[in-house]
mmCIF file of C-alpha atoms in Angstrom:
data_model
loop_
_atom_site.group_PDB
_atom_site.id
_atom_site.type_symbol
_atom_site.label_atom_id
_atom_site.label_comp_id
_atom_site.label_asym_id
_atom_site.label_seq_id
_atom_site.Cartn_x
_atom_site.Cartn_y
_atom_site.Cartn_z
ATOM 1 C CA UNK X 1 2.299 -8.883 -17.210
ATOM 2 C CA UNK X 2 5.440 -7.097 -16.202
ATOM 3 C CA UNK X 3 4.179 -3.500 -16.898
ATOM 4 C CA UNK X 4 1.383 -4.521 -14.651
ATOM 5 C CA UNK X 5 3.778 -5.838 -11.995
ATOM 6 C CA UNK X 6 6.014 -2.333 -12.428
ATOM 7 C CA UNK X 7 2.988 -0.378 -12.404
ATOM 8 C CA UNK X 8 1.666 -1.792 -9.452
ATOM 9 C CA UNK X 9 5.009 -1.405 -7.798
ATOM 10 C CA UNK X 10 5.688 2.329 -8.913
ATOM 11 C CA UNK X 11 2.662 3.558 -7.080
ATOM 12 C CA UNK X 12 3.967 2.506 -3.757
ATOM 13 C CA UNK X 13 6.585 4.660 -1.802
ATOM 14 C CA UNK X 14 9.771 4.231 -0.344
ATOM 15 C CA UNK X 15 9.729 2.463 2.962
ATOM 16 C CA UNK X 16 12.091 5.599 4.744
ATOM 17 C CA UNK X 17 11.355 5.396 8.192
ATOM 18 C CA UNK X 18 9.960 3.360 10.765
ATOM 19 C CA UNK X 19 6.673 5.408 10.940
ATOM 20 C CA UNK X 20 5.945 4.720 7.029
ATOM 21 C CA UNK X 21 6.203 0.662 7.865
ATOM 22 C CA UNK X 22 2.308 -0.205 8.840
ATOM 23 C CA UNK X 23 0.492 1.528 5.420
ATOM 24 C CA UNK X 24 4.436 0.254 3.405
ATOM 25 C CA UNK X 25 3.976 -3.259 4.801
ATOM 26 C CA UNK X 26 0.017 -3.315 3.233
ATOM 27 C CA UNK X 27 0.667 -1.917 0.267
ATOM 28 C CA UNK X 28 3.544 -4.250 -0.734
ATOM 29 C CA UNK X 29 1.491 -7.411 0.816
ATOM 30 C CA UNK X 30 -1.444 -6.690 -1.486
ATOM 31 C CA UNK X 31 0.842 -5.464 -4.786
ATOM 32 C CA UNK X 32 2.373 -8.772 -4.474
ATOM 33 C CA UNK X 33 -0.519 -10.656 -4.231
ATOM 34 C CA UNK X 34 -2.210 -9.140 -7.573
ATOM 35 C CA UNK X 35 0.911 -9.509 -8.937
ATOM 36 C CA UNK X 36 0.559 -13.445 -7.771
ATOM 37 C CA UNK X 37 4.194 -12.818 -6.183
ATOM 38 C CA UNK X 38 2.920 -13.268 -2.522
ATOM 39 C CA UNK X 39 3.311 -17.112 -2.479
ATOM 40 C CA UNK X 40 7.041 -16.769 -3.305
ATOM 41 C CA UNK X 41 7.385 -14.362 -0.288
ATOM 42 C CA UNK X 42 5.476 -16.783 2.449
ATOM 43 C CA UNK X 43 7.254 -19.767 1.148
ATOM 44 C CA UNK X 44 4.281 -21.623 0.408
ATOM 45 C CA UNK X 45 4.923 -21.524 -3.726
ATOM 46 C CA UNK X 46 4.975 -25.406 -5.083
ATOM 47 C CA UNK X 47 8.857 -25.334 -6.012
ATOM 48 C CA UNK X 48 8.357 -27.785 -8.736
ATOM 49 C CA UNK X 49 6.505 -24.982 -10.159
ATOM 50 C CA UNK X 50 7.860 -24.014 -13.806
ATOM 51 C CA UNK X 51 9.599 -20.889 -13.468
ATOM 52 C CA UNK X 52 9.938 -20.905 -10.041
ATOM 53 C CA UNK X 53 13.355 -19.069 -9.283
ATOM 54 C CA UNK X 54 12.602 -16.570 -11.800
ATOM 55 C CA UNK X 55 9.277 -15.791 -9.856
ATOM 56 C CA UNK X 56 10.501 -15.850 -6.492
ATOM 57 C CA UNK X 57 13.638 -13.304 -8.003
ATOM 58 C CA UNK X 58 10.768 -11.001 -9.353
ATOM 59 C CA UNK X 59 8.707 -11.094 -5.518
ATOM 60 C CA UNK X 60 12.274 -10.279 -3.871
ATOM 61 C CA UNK X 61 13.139 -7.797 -6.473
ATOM 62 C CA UNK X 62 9.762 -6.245 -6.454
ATOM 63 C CA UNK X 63 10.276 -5.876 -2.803
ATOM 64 C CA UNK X 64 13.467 -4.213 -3.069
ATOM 65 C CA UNK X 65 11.908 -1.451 -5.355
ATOM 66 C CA UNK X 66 10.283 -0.246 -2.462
ATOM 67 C CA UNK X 67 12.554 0.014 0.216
ATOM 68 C CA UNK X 68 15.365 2.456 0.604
ATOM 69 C CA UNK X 69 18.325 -0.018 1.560
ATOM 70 C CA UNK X 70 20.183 2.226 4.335
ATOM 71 C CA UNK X 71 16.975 2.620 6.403
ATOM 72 C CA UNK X 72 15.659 -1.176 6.748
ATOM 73 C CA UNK X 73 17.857 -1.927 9.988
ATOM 74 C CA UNK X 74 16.035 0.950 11.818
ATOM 75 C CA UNK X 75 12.489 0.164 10.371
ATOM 76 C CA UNK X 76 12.491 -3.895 11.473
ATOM 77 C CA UNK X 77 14.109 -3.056 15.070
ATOM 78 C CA UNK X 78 11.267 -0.428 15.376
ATOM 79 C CA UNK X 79 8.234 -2.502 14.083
ATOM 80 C CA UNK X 80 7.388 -4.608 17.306
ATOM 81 C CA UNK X 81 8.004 -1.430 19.758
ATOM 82 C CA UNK X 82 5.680 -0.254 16.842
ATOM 83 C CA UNK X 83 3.177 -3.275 16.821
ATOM 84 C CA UNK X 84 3.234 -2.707 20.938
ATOM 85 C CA UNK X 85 2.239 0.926 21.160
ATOM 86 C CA UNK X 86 -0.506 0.277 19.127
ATOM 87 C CA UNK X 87 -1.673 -2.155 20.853
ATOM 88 C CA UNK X 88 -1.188 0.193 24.206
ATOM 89 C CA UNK X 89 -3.416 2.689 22.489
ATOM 90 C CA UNK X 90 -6.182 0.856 21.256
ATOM 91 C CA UNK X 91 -6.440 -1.137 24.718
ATOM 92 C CA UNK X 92 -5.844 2.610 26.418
ATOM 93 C CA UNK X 93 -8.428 4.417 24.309
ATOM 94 C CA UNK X 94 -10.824 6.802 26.756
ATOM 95 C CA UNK X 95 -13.282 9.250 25.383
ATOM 96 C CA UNK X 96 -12.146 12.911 25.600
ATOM 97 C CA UNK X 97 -14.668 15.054 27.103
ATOM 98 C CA UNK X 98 -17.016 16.856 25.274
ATOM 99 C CA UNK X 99 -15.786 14.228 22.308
ATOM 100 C CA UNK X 100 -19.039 12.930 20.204
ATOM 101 C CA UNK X 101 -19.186 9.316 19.830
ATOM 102 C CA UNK X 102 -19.119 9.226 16.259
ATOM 103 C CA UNK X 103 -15.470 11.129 16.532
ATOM 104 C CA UNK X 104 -14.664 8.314 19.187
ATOM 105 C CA UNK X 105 -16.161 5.282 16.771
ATOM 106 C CA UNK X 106 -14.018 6.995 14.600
ATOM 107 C CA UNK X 107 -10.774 6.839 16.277
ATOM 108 C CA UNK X 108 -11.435 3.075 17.537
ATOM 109 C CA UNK X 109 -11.441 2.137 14.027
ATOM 110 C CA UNK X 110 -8.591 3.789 13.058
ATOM 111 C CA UNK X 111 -6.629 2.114 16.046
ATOM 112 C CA UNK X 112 -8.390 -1.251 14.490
ATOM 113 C CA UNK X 113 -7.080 -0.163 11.341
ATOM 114 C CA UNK X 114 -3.930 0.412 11.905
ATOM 115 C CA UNK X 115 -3.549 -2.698 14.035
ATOM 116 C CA UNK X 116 -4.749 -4.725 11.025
ATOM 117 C CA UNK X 117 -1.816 -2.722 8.758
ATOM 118 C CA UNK X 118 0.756 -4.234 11.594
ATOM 119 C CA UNK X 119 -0.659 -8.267 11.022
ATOM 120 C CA UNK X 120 -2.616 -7.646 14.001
ATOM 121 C CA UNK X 121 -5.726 -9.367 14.158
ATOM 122 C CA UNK X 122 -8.157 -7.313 16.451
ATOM 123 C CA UNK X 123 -11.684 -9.451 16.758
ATOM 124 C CA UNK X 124 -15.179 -8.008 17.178
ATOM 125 C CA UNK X 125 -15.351 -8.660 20.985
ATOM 126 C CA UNK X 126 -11.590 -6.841 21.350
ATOM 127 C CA UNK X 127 -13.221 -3.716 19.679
ATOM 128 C CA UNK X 128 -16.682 -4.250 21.702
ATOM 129 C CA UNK X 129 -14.454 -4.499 25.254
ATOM 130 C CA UNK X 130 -12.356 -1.665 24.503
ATOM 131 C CA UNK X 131 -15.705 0.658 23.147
ATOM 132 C CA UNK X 132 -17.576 -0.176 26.359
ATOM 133 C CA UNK X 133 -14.742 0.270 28.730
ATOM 134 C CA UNK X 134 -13.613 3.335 26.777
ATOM 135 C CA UNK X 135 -16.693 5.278 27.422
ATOM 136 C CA UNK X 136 -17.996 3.923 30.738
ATOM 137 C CA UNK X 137 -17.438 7.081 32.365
ATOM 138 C CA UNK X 138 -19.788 9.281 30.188
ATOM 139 C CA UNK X 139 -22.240 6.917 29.562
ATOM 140 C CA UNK X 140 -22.604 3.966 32.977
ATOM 141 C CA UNK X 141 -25.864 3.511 33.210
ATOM 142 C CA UNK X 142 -25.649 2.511 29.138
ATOM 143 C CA UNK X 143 -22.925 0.338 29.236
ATOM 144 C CA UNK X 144 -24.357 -1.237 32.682
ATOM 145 C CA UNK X 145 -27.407 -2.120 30.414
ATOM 146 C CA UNK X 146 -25.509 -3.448 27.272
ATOM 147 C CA UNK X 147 -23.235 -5.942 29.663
ATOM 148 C CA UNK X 148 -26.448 -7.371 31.225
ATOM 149 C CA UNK X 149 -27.465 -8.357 27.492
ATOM 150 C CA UNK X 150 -26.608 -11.795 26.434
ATOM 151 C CA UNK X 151 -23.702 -12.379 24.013
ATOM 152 C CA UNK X 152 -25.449 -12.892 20.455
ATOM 153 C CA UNK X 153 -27.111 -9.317 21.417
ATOM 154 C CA UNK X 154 -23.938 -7.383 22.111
ATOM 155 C CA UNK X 155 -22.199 -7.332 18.477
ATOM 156 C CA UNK X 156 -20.239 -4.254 17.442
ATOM 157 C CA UNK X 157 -23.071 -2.840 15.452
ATOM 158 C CA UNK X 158 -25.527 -3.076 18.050
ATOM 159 C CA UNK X 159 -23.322 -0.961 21.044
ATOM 160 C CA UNK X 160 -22.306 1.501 18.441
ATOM 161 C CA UNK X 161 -26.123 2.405 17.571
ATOM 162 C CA UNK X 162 -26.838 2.093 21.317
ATOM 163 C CA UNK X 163 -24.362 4.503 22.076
ATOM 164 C CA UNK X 164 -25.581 6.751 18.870
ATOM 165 C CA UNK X 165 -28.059 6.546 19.963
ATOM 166 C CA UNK X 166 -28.293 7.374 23.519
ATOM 167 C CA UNK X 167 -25.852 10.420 22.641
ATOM 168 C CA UNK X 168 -28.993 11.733 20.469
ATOM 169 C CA UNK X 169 -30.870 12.076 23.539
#
């Protein structure tokens, strides 16, 4: 098990600056919970647990693997400035003219994605709203039409064919 721990760890890079901390933070998260570290790191492990300070000093040292030590003041005073212009994008998003929607579905996801790699939890109806709003001004009459639908109609899926769909024509 602990070549399968190091080699899970050894494929991740050095956290070295603040813009590496979003795709660091996942990659960790999700080594540590294959490695079955991650309950050590949330506090929810059953301390009774056999082996229990051994396993919570391979999660922290697994961690420390990761990071290069000189940089981690500068990365945690930058994530929620980080977490916030994120947020100011994705809720700021307008399509470019002459974009095509499928480069603009494109770039809302990878806002949504990147919001998700910060522990941000952005909902269907957050991505809906900010699709509709964000091309309102190329397509009205569409998005006019979509808002006077009823709720169970207007799921992500369904506005991103309509506007596929409309930009087809």
């Amino acid at each position: 098990m602990a070549a399968t721990n190091h080699k899970l760890f050894s494929n991740i890079p050095q956290l070295n600056t603040e813009k590496d901390w979003p795709v660091w933070t996942f990659q960790v998260t999700h080594a540590l919970k294959a490695a079955d570290q991650w309950e050590f790191v949330t506090g929810r492990a059953d301390h009774t647990r056999q082996n229990y300070k051994s396993k919570k000093q391979k999660a922290f040292y697994s961690i420390l693997q990761c990071i290069r030590q000189k940089n981690i003041p500068a990365v945690i005073k930058k994530t929620v400035s980080n977490k916030l212009y994120a947020l100011m994008q994705m809720y700021g998003l307008h399509m470019k003219r002459g974009a095509s929607i499928q480069d603009h579905l494109r770039q809302l996801d990878e806002l949504a994605d990147h919001l998700a790699a910060l522990n941000i939890a952005v909902s269907e109806l957050d991505k809906v709203a900010v699709l509709l709003r964000s091309v309102h001004e190329s397509y009205p009459t569409l998005v006019t039409a979509l808002l006077a639908r009823g709720d169970e109609e207007l799921t992500l899926l369904f506005v991103k064919q309509a506007l596929l769909d409309e930009e087809q024509r």
